Amino acid sequence: SAWAQATSPLACIIMTMIAMAGTACGGRRDAGAAIFGALAAYFAYYGTTIAMMVAAKTGVMAPVSAAIAPPLAFGAWAACRLAKKGIG
């Protein structure tokens, strides 16, 4: 839908925020764990986006809500992680 296309550029910003939070210095986490965490977040975001698109197409949710929910939820989560690490 048009709403999904309008919010898709936000995915790049959100994934960058998640990557920054995962790779920021802090703790004794190795690079492999950070990469695995970033990949898990990416697939969770992708799966949530697909689920919301299906919900919008079947009429369970309004298309606007379905398009805006994943960027808002994952963006808030990433911002919270960045704030906990003292970044931004």
Backbone as JSON Lines, residues from 0, in Angstrom:
{"i":0,"aa":"S","n":[0.83,-1.18,0.0],"ca":[0.0,0.0,0.0],"c":[0.88,1.24,0.0]}
{"i":1,"aa":"A","n":[0.24,2.35,-0.17],"ca":[0.97,3.62,-0.2],"c":[1.59,3.94,1.16]}
{"i":2,"aa":"W","n":[0.9,3.55,2.23],"ca":[1.44,3.81,3.56],"c":[2.68,2.98,3.83]}
{"i":3,"aa":"A","n":[2.69,1.75,3.37],"ca":[3.87,0.9,3.56],"c":[5.06,1.45,2.78]}
{"i":4,"aa":"Q","n":[4.81,1.96,1.58],"ca":[5.89,2.55,0.8],"c":[6.38,3.84,1.43]}
{"i":5,"aa":"A","n":[5.48,4.59,2.04],"ca":[5.88,5.84,2.67],"c":[6.73,5.63,3.91]}
{"i":6,"aa":"T","n":[6.47,4.54,4.64],"ca":[7.22,4.31,5.88],"c":[8.44,3.4,5.69]}
{"i":7,"aa":"S","n":[8.62,2.83,4.51],"ca":[9.75,1.91,4.31],"c":[11.12,2.57,4.47]}
{"i":8,"aa":"P","n":[11.32,3.84,4.12],"ca":[12.64,4.43,4.38],"c":[13.01,4.49,5.86]}
{"i":9,"aa":"L","n":[12.01,4.45,6.73],"ca":[12.3,4.46,8.16],"c":[13.03,3.2,8.59]}
{"i":10,"aa":"A","n":[12.88,2.13,7.84],"ca":[13.56,0.88,8.19],"c":[15.07,1.06,8.21]}
{"i":11,"aa":"C","n":[15.6,1.84,7.29],"ca":[17.06,2.08,7.26],"c":[17.51,2.8,8.52]}
{"i":12,"aa":"I","n":[16.75,3.8,8.93],"ca":[17.11,4.56,10.12],"c":[17.02,3.67,11.36]}
{"i":13,"aa":"I","n":[15.96,2.88,11.45],"ca":[15.77,2.03,12.61],"c":[16.85,0.95,12.68]}
{"i":14,"aa":"M","n":[17.18,0.34,11.56],"ca":[18.23,-0.69,11.57],"c":[19.58,-0.08,11.94]}
{"i":15,"aa":"T","n":[19.84,1.15,11.52],"ca":[21.09,1.82,11.9],"c":[21.11,2.06,13.41]}
{"i":16,"aa":"M","n":[19.97,2.47,13.96],"ca":[19.9,2.68,15.41],"c":[20.13,1.39,16.17]}
{"i":17,"aa":"I","n":[19.54,0.3,15.69],"ca":[19.71,-1.0,16.35],"c":[21.17,-1.45,16.26]}
{"i":18,"aa":"A","n":[21.79,-1.24,15.1],"ca":[23.19,-1.62,14.93],"c":[24.09,-0.79,15.84]}
{"i":19,"aa":"M","n":[23.8,0.49,15.96],"ca":[24.59,1.35,16.85],"c":[24.48,0.88,18.3]}
{"i":20,"aa":"A","n":[23.27,0.55,18.7],"ca":[23.07,0.1,20.09],"c":[23.74,-1.25,20.34]}
{"i":21,"aa":"G","n":[23.77,-2.1,19.33],"ca":[24.36,-3.43,19.5],"c":[25.87,-3.44,19.48]}
{"i":22,"aa":"T","n":[26.46,-2.47,18.8],"ca":[27.92,-2.47,18.67],"c":[28.6,-1.43,19.54]}
{"i":23,"aa":"A","n":[27.84,-0.64,20.25],"ca":[28.45,0.37,21.12],"c":[29.24,-0.31,22.22]}
{"i":24,"aa":"C","n":[30.3,0.34,22.6],"ca":[31.13,-0.24,23.65],"c":[30.33,-0.34,24.94]}
{"i":25,"aa":"G","n":[30.49,-1.42,25.57],"ca":[29.77,-1.63,26.82],"c":[29.64,-3.12,27.07]}
{"i":26,"aa":"G","n":[30.19,-3.54,28.14],"ca":[30.09,-4.95,28.48],"c":[31.17,-5.78,27.81]}
{"i":27,"aa":"R","n":[31.06,-7.08,27.99],"ca":[32.07,-8.0,27.46],"c":[31.51,-8.82,26.32]}
{"i":28,"aa":"R","n":[30.62,-8.24,25.57],"ca":[29.98,-8.94,24.47],"c":[30.9,-8.97,23.26]}
{"i":29,"aa":"D","n":[31.01,-10.09,22.62],"ca":[31.9,-10.17,21.46],"c":[31.15,-9.77,20.19]}
{"i":30,"aa":"A","n":[31.89,-9.66,19.09],"ca":[31.33,-9.21,17.82],"c":[30.29,-10.19,17.29]}
{"i":31,"aa":"G","n":[30.5,-11.47,17.49],"ca":[29.54,-12.46,17.01],"c":[28.17,-12.3,17.64]}
{"i":32,"aa":"A","n":[28.15,-12.01,18.93],"ca":[26.88,-11.81,19.63],"c":[26.2,-10.54,19.13]}
{"i":33,"aa":"A","n":[26.98,-9.51,18.85],"ca":[26.4,-8.26,18.34],"c":[25.81,-8.47,16.94]}
{"i":34,"aa":"I","n":[26.5,-9.22,16.11],"ca":[26.0,-9.49,14.76],"c":[24.74,-10.35,14.83]}
{"i":35,"aa":"F","n":[24.75,-11.36,15.69],"ca":[23.57,-12.2,15.85],"c":[22.38,-11.39,16.35]}
{"i":36,"aa":"G","n":[22.61,-10.51,17.29],"ca":[21.53,-9.66,17.81],"c":[20.96,-8.74,16.75]}
{"i":37,"aa":"A","n":[21.84,-8.17,15.92],"ca":[21.38,-7.3,14.84],"c":[20.57,-8.08,13.81]}
{"i":38,"aa":"L","n":[21.02,-9.28,13.47],"ca":[20.27,-10.11,12.52],"c":[18.92,-10.53,13.09]}
{"i":39,"aa":"A","n":[18.9,-10.88,14.36],"ca":[17.64,-11.25,15.0],"c":[16.66,-10.07,15.0]}
{"i":40,"aa":"A","n":[17.17,-8.88,15.26],"ca":[16.31,-7.68,15.24],"c":[15.8,-7.41,13.84]}
{"i":41,"aa":"Y","n":[16.65,-7.61,12.84],"ca":[16.23,-7.4,11.45],"c":[15.1,-8.36,11.08]}
{"i":42,"aa":"F","n":[15.26,-9.64,11.38],"ca":[14.22,-10.61,11.03],"c":[12.94,-10.38,11.83]}
{"i":43,"aa":"A","n":[13.08,-9.94,13.07],"ca":[11.89,-9.61,13.86],"c":[11.15,-8.42,13.25]}
{"i":44,"aa":"Y","n":[11.9,-7.42,12.81],"ca":[11.29,-6.25,12.17],"c":[10.61,-6.66,10.86]}
{"i":45,"aa":"Y","n":[11.3,-7.45,10.08],"ca":[10.74,-7.9,8.8],"c":[9.47,-8.73,9.02]}
{"i":46,"aa":"G","n":[9.51,-9.65,9.97],"ca":[8.34,-10.48,10.25],"c":[7.17,-9.65,10.76]}
{"i":47,"aa":"T","n":[7.46,-8.67,11.61],"ca":[6.41,-7.8,12.11],"c":[5.8,-6.98,10.99]}
{"i":48,"aa":"T","n":[6.63,-6.49,10.09],"ca":[6.12,-5.72,8.96],"c":[5.22,-6.56,8.07]}
{"i":49,"aa":"I","n":[5.63,-7.79,7.78],"ca":[4.81,-8.68,6.97],"c":[3.49,-9.0,7.67]}
{"i":50,"aa":"A","n":[3.55,-9.28,8.97],"ca":[2.33,-9.58,9.73],"c":[1.37,-8.39,9.72]}
{"i":51,"aa":"M","n":[1.9,-7.2,9.84],"ca":[1.05,-6.01,9.81],"c":[0.44,-5.79,8.42]}
{"i":52,"aa":"M","n":[1.2,-6.08,7.37],"ca":[0.65,-5.95,6.02],"c":[-0.49,-6.94,5.81]}
{"i":53,"aa":"V","n":[-0.33,-8.15,6.3],"ca":[-1.4,-9.15,6.19],"c":[-2.62,-8.7,6.99]}
{"i":54,"aa":"A","n":[-2.38,-8.15,8.18],"ca":[-3.49,-7.67,9.0],"c":[-4.24,-6.53,8.31]}
{"i":55,"aa":"A","n":[-3.5,-5.68,7.61],"ca":[-4.15,-4.57,6.9],"c":[-4.94,-5.08,5.69]}
{"i":56,"aa":"K","n":[-4.36,-6.03,4.97],"ca":[-5.04,-6.55,3.78],"c":[-6.28,-7.36,4.11]}
{"i":57,"aa":"T","n":[-6.31,-7.99,5.27],"ca":[-7.48,-8.78,5.66],"c":[-8.5,-7.95,6.43]}
{"i":58,"aa":"G","n":[-8.19,-6.7,6.69],"ca":[-9.13,-5.82,7.35],"c":[-9.09,-5.86,8.87]}
{"i":59,"aa":"V","n":[-8.12,-6.55,9.43],"ca":[-8.0,-6.62,10.89],"c":[-7.54,-5.29,11.46]}
{"i":60,"aa":"M","n":[-6.65,-4.6,10.73],"ca":[-6.13,-3.31,11.15],"c":[-6.31,-2.31,10.03]}
{"i":61,"aa":"A","n":[-6.34,-1.05,10.39],"ca":[-6.35,0.01,9.38],"c":[-4.97,0.06,8.72]}
{"i":62,"aa":"P","n":[-4.89,0.31,7.41],"ca":[-3.59,0.35,6.73],"c":[-2.61,1.35,7.34]}
{"i":63,"aa":"V","n":[-3.12,2.49,7.79],"ca":[-2.24,3.49,8.4],"c":[-1.59,2.93,9.66]}
{"i":64,"aa":"S","n":[-2.38,2.33,10.52],"ca":[-1.87,1.76,11.77],"c":[-0.88,0.63,11.5]}
{"i":65,"aa":"A","n":[-1.21,-0.2,10.52],"ca":[-0.34,-1.33,10.2],"c":[1.0,-0.88,9.63]}
{"i":66,"aa":"A","n":[1.0,0.22,8.9],"ca":[2.25,0.72,8.31],"c":[3.1,1.45,9.33]}
{"i":67,"aa":"I","n":[2.48,2.11,10.27],"ca":[3.22,2.93,11.23],"c":[3.67,2.14,12.46]}
{"i":68,"aa":"A","n":[2.97,1.08,12.81],"ca":[3.27,0.34,14.03],"c":[4.7,-0.23,14.09]}
{"i":69,"aa":"P","n":[5.19,-0.96,13.07],"ca":[6.55,-1.51,13.2],"c":[7.64,-0.44,13.34]}
{"i":70,"aa":"P","n":[7.65,0.62,12.51],"ca":[8.7,1.63,12.72],"c":[8.63,2.29,14.09]}
{"i":71,"aa":"L","n":[7.42,2.57,14.57],"ca":[7.3,3.19,15.89],"c":[7.77,2.26,17.01]}
{"i":72,"aa":"A","n":[7.34,1.01,16.95],"ca":[7.7,0.06,18.01],"c":[9.21,-0.22,18.03]}
{"i":73,"aa":"F","n":[9.77,-0.54,16.88],"ca":[11.2,-0.87,16.84],"c":[12.06,0.38,17.0]}
{"i":74,"aa":"G","n":[11.57,1.52,16.53],"ca":[12.3,2.78,16.73],"c":[12.37,3.15,18.2]}
{"i":75,"aa":"A","n":[11.27,2.98,18.91],"ca":[11.25,3.26,20.34],"c":[12.17,2.29,21.09]}
{"i":76,"aa":"W","n":[12.14,1.02,20.7],"ca":[13.0,0.03,21.34],"c":[14.48,0.38,21.11]}
{"i":77,"aa":"A","n":[14.83,0.75,19.87],"ca":[16.22,1.1,19.56],"c":[16.63,2.36,20.3]}
{"i":78,"aa":"A","n":[15.75,3.35,20.36],"ca":[16.07,4.59,21.07],"c":[16.28,4.31,22.56]}
{"i":79,"aa":"C","n":[15.49,3.42,23.12],"ca":[15.65,3.05,24.52],"c":[17.0,2.37,24.76]}
{"i":80,"aa":"R","n":[17.37,1.48,23.86],"ca":[18.67,0.8,23.99],"c":[19.82,1.8,23.87]}
{"i":81,"aa":"L","n":[19.7,2.75,22.94],"ca":[20.74,3.76,22.78],"c":[20.82,4.65,24.02]}
{"i":82,"aa":"A","n":[19.69,5.01,24.59],"ca":[19.69,5.85,25.77],"c":[20.33,5.13,26.96]}
{"i":83,"aa":"K","n":[20.06,3.83,27.08],"ca":[20.66,3.06,28.18],"c":[22.17,3.0,28.06]}
{"i":84,"aa":"K","n":[22.68,3.05,26.82],"ca":[24.13,3.01,26.61],"c":[24.74,4.41,26.6]}
{"i":85,"aa":"G","n":[23.89,5.43,26.74],"ca":[24.39,6.79,26.8],"c":[24.76,7.38,25.45]}
{"i":86,"aa":"I","n":[24.12,6.89,24.39],"ca":[24.38,7.39,23.04],"c":[23.18,8.2,22.59]}
{"i":87,"aa":"G","n":[23.43,9.36,22.06],"ca":[22.33,10.19,21.53],"c":[21.71,10.96,22.57]}
